[in-house]
Structure formats: structure tokens, C-alpha cells
Amino acid sequence: MAVEHPLATPAGDQSRIHDIGYRGYDGPRLGRAYARMSLYSQTLRGSYGLGRSVKSKALPMLLFAVMCVPAAIMVAVAVATKAHDLPVSYTRYAIIMQAVISLYVASQAPQAVSRDLRFKTIPLYFSRPIETADYVQAKFAALASAMFILTGAPLAVLYVGALLSKMDFGHQTKGFGQGLLSVALLSLLFAGIGLVIAAVTPRRGFGIAAVIAVLIISYGAVSTLQAIADAQDSTGAVPWIGLFSPVTLIGGVSSALLGGTSAFPGGHGPSHAQGAVYLLVIVGLIAACYGLLLRRYKKVGL
């Protein structure tokens, strides 16, 4: 109940102070680091529907299962046939499953940022104590972590299965480490691209369609151009064409620098020097995505 407090004012002035019962917060101030970590945790959990409805859990959990089941089948076949090596290398697995990975990014990148844009809650985040860089870092790290879980889990299944079937420990451990480096780069690159595209529009449907178009159409176009170049004996152009698709960028680094096999037409993957160029392009794209997100949210938060 409001309480009026009369003020000592000149005659005729009816000014009043109304105490409507708001209380000041006198608890601990946990600061920016805690706010950033809370935003990271919330976004990571949301990427798999945790803490949300069953409907929200269905797609990410289904895609996670789709990523892991083929790995489990490969392990079962390798054990049954007493094979000395896995049918697919660790660095190749994510490239084979790139359609599933692209669908996951397309579905979860808008979920991470579109609702904040649609409901115009960004200025509330930036009021205090969190800043633009904190928000972008938390969202970027959370989606990249979710991607790493999605792509790293099947590699762990392959690795455990290989050890249980008594394959060479040193060889499998080296391949597993190279595979983890490959999917770490993939996770950062795909998360950055997905967030930049999703941050353009508050409409989740548009964001999903745009991310799918960029990732899948670019891969199809680049693969087609590489096949044409290979058919016309322009094999030197095949690795350079691979610079124009996120999927072929990761595949090129994996084959040139991480001991993977090349999926390019005719096996004309990049050389070690070209692989270094691929790596620089990936790092540059990740940095560019981060910079674009910072610029976008500085404008939105005004």
C-alpha cells in the first residue's frame, strides 16, 4: 500500500513522495563474469532443449542420435569382422555427416539469438552489468560448444570401439586427436556463420532457411565446380575452389594438415602449403564472424 510523505514546500505546492514499497537490492554483486557464464550455460542447455519443452528437445536429440548411430554401427561391424582399422577415419566422419551438422546449426543458431531480437530484450542485457562483447562471447562459445558435443561424441564412440576391438592404441589415439582438432575448427566456423546469419533477422524461420542455404548450397556449388575442373584436367584449380565453402575448407585442412583422406574429385586435395592457406582462411572467417556479431549487437543494443 502506497504511503504519502508530504514535503516541506512553499505555500500552494502540493508535491508528494509516494513510497510504493520497492526495496533496494543489498545482496552480493556477482559481476560480468557470472552474468556471462549464466548466459553461456543457458544458451548451451537450450541448444539441446534442456530446461525447455519436450517439443524443443525432439530435433536436437534426434540429430545427436543420427550422428552417433552410424559410428556405433561402424564399430559393431569392425568388431564382428575383426578389422585392423576403422572403415572411416576420424577426420572424415564429420564431412560425411555434414548434412546433419548443417541442419543442427540451422535449427539452433536462430534459437540462440532470434528470440532476443524478436522480443527486443537485447537492451535489457546491456543495461548492466553485461556488455556487448560479453553477450557475443557467451552466445558464440555456447553454440560452438554444442556443435563440438554433436561432432565429438561420435568420434568418441569410434575411439572407444576401436580400443575395445584391440586396434593399435597409438594409431587410434593419434587419429582421435586429429579428429577432435578438425571438429573443433568446424564447430567454431559453423557456429560463427550460423550466428551471423541468424542475427540478421528476428524471424526464426528465415534464419533457418538462410543458414541451410549458405552451408548446403555453397557446398553443392563448390563440389560441382571442382568436378568440372577435374573433368577438364584443371586439377590445379580443384584445391583453390575448395576455399569457397565451409565444408570443403574443413575437409581441406583435415586432409592437408591432420592426416585425413581427401574427398575432393580425383583425390586432388590441397598440399601442405595450401592447407596452411585453408587454415588461415578459417581463422580469418571465425574472426570476421565475431567482429560482425559485435557490430550488429552494438547497433541493436542502442
Coordinates of C-alpha atoms in Angstrom, one line a residue:
M1 CA 0.0 0.0 0.0
A2 CA 1.4 3.4 -1.0
V3 CA 2.3 5.8 1.7
E4 CA 2.4 9.5 1.1
H5 CA 5.1 11.7 2.6
P6 CA 4.4 15.4 2.5
L7 CA 7.3 17.7 1.6
A8 CA 8.1 21.0 3.2
T9 CA 7.3 23.2 0.2
P10 CA 6.2 26.8 -0.4
A11 CA 2.6 27.5 0.2
G12 CA 0.3 26.2 -2.5
D13 CA 2.7 23.5 -3.8
Q14 CA 1.0 20.0 -3.5
S15 CA 4.2 17.9 -4.2
R16 CA 4.2 14.5 -2.5
I17 CA 6.6 11.5 -2.4
H18 CA 4.8 8.2 -2.8
D19 CA 6.5 5.1 -1.2
I20 CA 5.2 2.2 -3.3
G21 CA 7.2 -0.4 -1.5
Y22 CA 10.2 -1.1 -3.8
R23 CA 13.2 -2.4 -2.0
G24 CA 16.8 -1.9 -3.0
Y25 CA 19.0 -5.0 -3.6
D26 CA 21.7 -5.3 -1.0
G27 CA 22.9 -8.8 -1.8
P28 CA 26.2 -9.8 -3.4
R29 CA 27.1 -8.3 -6.8
L30 CA 28.5 -11.2 -8.9
G31 CA 29.6 -9.1 -11.8
R32 CA 30.1 -9.6 -15.5
A33 CA 31.9 -13.0 -15.4
Y34 CA 28.9 -14.6 -13.6
A35 CA 26.4 -13.0 -16.0
R36 CA 28.5 -14.1 -19.0
M37 CA 28.7 -17.7 -17.6
S38 CA 25.0 -17.8 -16.9
L39 CA 24.2 -16.7 -20.4
Y40 CA 26.6 -19.3 -21.8
S41 CA 25.1 -22.1 -19.7
Q42 CA 21.5 -21.1 -20.6
T43 CA 22.3 -21.0 -24.3
L44 CA 24.2 -24.3 -24.3
R45 CA 21.3 -26.0 -22.4
G46 CA 18.8 -24.5 -24.8
S47 CA 20.8 -25.9 -27.8
Y48 CA 19.7 -29.4 -26.7
G49 CA 16.3 -28.3 -25.4
L50 CA 17.3 -28.8 -21.7
G51 CA 15.0 -26.8 -19.4
R52 CA 12.5 -26.4 -22.2
S53 CA 9.5 -28.3 -23.6
V54 CA 9.6 -31.9 -24.9
K55 CA 9.0 -30.4 -28.4
S56 CA 12.1 -28.3 -28.1
K57 CA 14.2 -31.4 -27.2
A58 CA 13.0 -33.5 -30.1
L59 CA 15.0 -32.2 -33.0
P60 CA 18.4 -31.6 -31.3
M61 CA 18.3 -35.0 -29.6
L62 CA 17.2 -36.7 -32.8
L63 CA 20.1 -35.2 -34.7
F64 CA 22.5 -36.1 -31.9
A65 CA 21.3 -39.8 -32.2
V66 CA 21.6 -39.6 -36.0
M67 CA 25.2 -38.5 -35.6
C68 CA 26.1 -41.3 -33.2
V69 CA 24.3 -44.3 -34.6
P70 CA 26.4 -44.7 -37.7
A71 CA 29.5 -44.6 -35.6
A72 CA 28.1 -47.3 -33.4
I73 CA 27.3 -49.4 -36.4
M74 CA 30.8 -49.0 -37.8
V75 CA 32.3 -50.1 -34.5
A76 CA 30.0 -53.2 -34.4
V77 CA 31.0 -54.2 -38.0
A78 CA 34.7 -53.6 -37.2
V79 CA 34.4 -55.8 -34.1
A80 CA 32.5 -58.5 -35.9
T81 CA 34.9 -58.7 -38.8
K82 CA 38.0 -58.3 -36.6
A83 CA 39.2 -55.4 -38.7
H84 CA 42.5 -53.8 -38.1
D85 CA 41.3 -50.3 -38.7
L86 CA 38.0 -48.3 -38.8
P87 CA 36.2 -48.1 -42.1
V88 CA 36.1 -44.3 -41.8
S89 CA 38.9 -42.0 -40.5
Y90 CA 38.2 -39.7 -37.6
T91 CA 38.8 -36.6 -39.7
R92 CA 36.4 -37.9 -42.4
Y93 CA 33.4 -38.7 -40.3
A94 CA 32.1 -35.1 -39.9
I95 CA 32.5 -34.4 -43.6
I96 CA 30.3 -37.5 -44.3
M97 CA 27.7 -36.3 -41.8
Q98 CA 27.9 -32.6 -42.9
A99 CA 24.2 -32.5 -43.9
V100 CA 23.1 -33.4 -40.3
I101 CA 25.6 -30.9 -38.9
S102 CA 24.3 -28.1 -41.2
L103 CA 20.7 -28.9 -40.2
Y104 CA 21.7 -28.7 -36.5
V105 CA 23.3 -25.3 -36.9
A106 CA 20.4 -24.0 -39.0
S107 CA 17.9 -25.0 -36.2
Q108 CA 19.9 -23.9 -33.2
A109 CA 21.6 -20.7 -34.3
P110 CA 18.3 -18.8 -34.6
Q111 CA 17.2 -20.3 -31.3
A112 CA 20.2 -18.8 -29.6
V113 CA 19.7 -15.2 -30.8
S114 CA 16.4 -14.7 -32.7
R115 CA 14.2 -14.7 -29.6
D116 CA 16.2 -11.9 -28.0
L117 CA 15.9 -9.9 -31.2
R118 CA 12.2 -10.6 -31.7
F119 CA 11.2 -9.7 -28.1
K120 CA 13.7 -6.7 -28.0
T121 CA 15.4 -7.9 -24.8
I122 CA 18.9 -7.0 -26.0
P123 CA 19.0 -3.5 -24.4
L124 CA 18.0 -5.1 -21.1
Y125 CA 21.0 -7.4 -21.3
F126 CA 23.3 -4.4 -21.9
S127 CA 21.8 -2.2 -19.2
R128 CA 24.2 -3.7 -16.6
P129 CA 26.5 -5.3 -15.9
I130 CA 26.9 -7.3 -19.1
E131 CA 28.4 -5.6 -22.2
T132 CA 28.2 -6.3 -25.9
A133 CA 31.4 -8.4 -26.0
D134 CA 30.1 -10.5 -23.1
Y135 CA 26.9 -11.3 -24.9
V136 CA 28.6 -12.2 -28.2
Q137 CA 31.3 -14.3 -26.5
A138 CA 28.7 -16.2 -24.5
K139 CA 26.5 -17.0 -27.5
F140 CA 29.4 -17.8 -29.7
A141 CA 31.1 -20.1 -27.2
A142 CA 27.8 -21.8 -26.3
L143 CA 26.8 -22.7 -29.8
A144 CA 30.4 -23.8 -30.7
S145 CA 30.4 -26.0 -27.5
A146 CA 27.1 -27.5 -28.6
M147 CA 28.5 -28.2 -32.0
F148 CA 31.6 -29.7 -30.5
I149 CA 29.5 -32.1 -28.4
L150 CA 27.5 -33.0 -31.5
T151 CA 30.5 -33.7 -33.7
G152 CA 32.9 -35.0 -31.0
A153 CA 30.6 -37.6 -29.4
P154 CA 30.6 -40.0 -32.5
L155 CA 34.3 -39.7 -32.6
A156 CA 34.5 -40.8 -29.0
V157 CA 32.2 -43.8 -29.9
L158 CA 34.6 -44.7 -32.7
Y159 CA 37.6 -44.4 -30.5
V160 CA 36.2 -46.5 -27.6
G161 CA 35.0 -49.1 -30.1
A162 CA 38.5 -49.2 -31.7
L163 CA 40.2 -49.8 -28.4
L164 CA 37.7 -52.4 -27.3
S165 CA 38.4 -54.3 -30.6
K166 CA 42.1 -54.1 -29.8
M167 CA 43.2 -51.9 -32.6
D168 CA 46.6 -50.2 -32.4
F169 CA 46.4 -47.8 -29.4
G170 CA 48.9 -45.3 -30.7
H171 CA 47.4 -45.1 -34.2
Q172 CA 43.9 -44.7 -32.9
T173 CA 44.8 -42.1 -30.3
K174 CA 46.6 -40.0 -32.9
G175 CA 43.7 -40.2 -35.3
F176 CA 41.2 -39.4 -32.5
G177 CA 43.2 -36.3 -31.5
Q178 CA 43.4 -35.2 -35.2
G179 CA 39.6 -35.7 -35.5
L180 CA 38.9 -33.6 -32.4
L181 CA 41.0 -30.8 -33.8
S182 CA 39.1 -31.0 -37.1
V183 CA 35.7 -30.9 -35.4
A184 CA 36.8 -28.1 -33.1
L185 CA 37.6 -25.9 -36.1
L186 CA 34.3 -27.0 -37.7
S187 CA 32.4 -26.1 -34.6
L188 CA 33.9 -22.6 -34.4
L189 CA 33.4 -21.9 -38.1
F190 CA 29.9 -23.2 -38.4
A191 CA 28.8 -21.5 -35.1
G192 CA 30.1 -18.2 -36.3
I193 CA 28.5 -18.4 -39.7
G194 CA 25.2 -19.6 -38.2
L195 CA 25.0 -16.8 -35.6
V196 CA 25.9 -14.0 -38.1
I197 CA 23.1 -15.1 -40.4
A198 CA 20.6 -15.7 -37.6
A199 CA 21.4 -12.3 -36.1
V200 CA 20.2 -10.5 -39.2
T201 CA 16.6 -11.3 -38.7
P202 CA 14.3 -11.9 -35.7
R203 CA 12.3 -14.4 -37.6
R204 CA 13.4 -17.9 -36.8
G205 CA 12.1 -19.5 -40.0
F206 CA 14.0 -17.0 -42.2
G207 CA 17.1 -17.7 -40.2
I208 CA 16.9 -21.5 -40.5
A209 CA 16.4 -21.2 -44.3
A210 CA 19.2 -18.8 -44.7
V211 CA 21.7 -20.9 -42.8
I212 CA 20.8 -24.0 -44.7
A213 CA 21.1 -22.2 -48.0
V214 CA 24.6 -20.8 -47.2
L215 CA 26.0 -24.1 -45.9
I216 CA 24.5 -26.6 -48.2
I217 CA 24.2 -24.7 -51.4
S218 CA 27.7 -23.4 -51.1
Y219 CA 29.0 -27.0 -50.7
G220 CA 27.0 -28.2 -53.7
A221 CA 28.2 -25.4 -55.9
V222 CA 31.8 -25.8 -54.9
S223 CA 31.7 -29.6 -55.3
T224 CA 30.2 -29.2 -58.8
L225 CA 32.8 -26.7 -59.9
Q226 CA 35.6 -29.0 -58.5
A227 CA 34.1 -31.9 -60.5
I228 CA 34.1 -29.8 -63.7
A229 CA 37.6 -28.6 -63.2
D230 CA 38.8 -32.2 -62.6
A231 CA 36.9 -33.4 -65.7
Q232 CA 38.7 -30.7 -67.8
D233 CA 42.1 -31.7 -66.4
S234 CA 42.4 -28.4 -64.5
T235 CA 43.5 -30.3 -61.4
G236 CA 45.5 -27.4 -60.0
A237 CA 42.3 -25.4 -59.6
V238 CA 40.5 -28.0 -57.6
P239 CA 42.1 -27.2 -54.2
W240 CA 41.6 -23.4 -54.7
I241 CA 37.9 -23.8 -55.5
G242 CA 37.6 -25.5 -52.1
L243 CA 38.2 -22.2 -50.4
F244 CA 34.7 -21.1 -51.1
S245 CA 32.7 -23.5 -48.9
P246 CA 32.8 -24.0 -45.2
V247 CA 32.6 -27.8 -45.5
T248 CA 35.4 -28.0 -48.1
L249 CA 37.5 -25.7 -46.0
I250 CA 37.4 -28.1 -43.1
G251 CA 37.9 -31.1 -45.4
G252 CA 40.9 -29.4 -47.0
V253 CA 42.6 -28.7 -43.6
S254 CA 41.8 -32.2 -42.4
S255 CA 43.4 -33.9 -45.5
A256 CA 46.4 -31.5 -45.7
L257 CA 47.4 -30.9 -42.1
L258 CA 45.6 -33.6 -40.0
G259 CA 46.4 -36.8 -41.8
G260 CA 42.9 -37.3 -43.3
T261 CA 42.0 -38.6 -46.8
S262 CA 40.9 -36.1 -49.4
A263 CA 37.3 -36.1 -50.6
F264 CA 38.0 -33.7 -53.5
P265 CA 37.4 -35.0 -57.0
G266 CA 40.2 -37.2 -58.2
G267 CA 41.8 -37.0 -54.7
H268 CA 43.3 -33.7 -55.6
G269 CA 43.3 -32.3 -52.1
P270 CA 45.4 -29.3 -51.0
S271 CA 49.1 -29.6 -50.4
H272 CA 50.6 -28.7 -47.0
A273 CA 51.2 -25.1 -48.2
Q274 CA 47.7 -24.9 -49.5
G275 CA 46.4 -26.4 -46.2
A276 CA 48.1 -23.6 -44.3
V277 CA 46.2 -21.1 -46.5
Y278 CA 43.0 -23.1 -45.8
L279 CA 43.7 -22.8 -42.1
L280 CA 44.3 -19.0 -42.3
V281 CA 41.1 -18.5 -44.2
I282 CA 39.2 -20.5 -41.5
V283 CA 40.7 -18.4 -38.7
G284 CA 40.0 -15.2 -40.6
L285 CA 36.4 -16.2 -41.2
I286 CA 35.9 -17.0 -37.5
A287 CA 37.4 -13.6 -36.5
A288 CA 35.3 -11.9 -39.1
C289 CA 32.1 -13.5 -37.8
Y290 CA 33.0 -12.4 -34.3
G291 CA 33.6 -8.9 -35.5
L292 CA 30.3 -8.8 -37.4
L293 CA 28.4 -10.0 -34.4
L294 CA 29.9 -7.3 -32.2
R295 CA 29.0 -4.6 -34.7
R296 CA 25.5 -6.0 -35.1
Y297 CA 24.8 -6.1 -31.4
K298 CA 26.3 -2.7 -30.7
K299 CA 23.6 -1.3 -33.1
V300 CA 20.8 -3.4 -31.6
G301 CA 21.7 -2.5 -28.0
L302 CA 21.5 1.2 -28.5

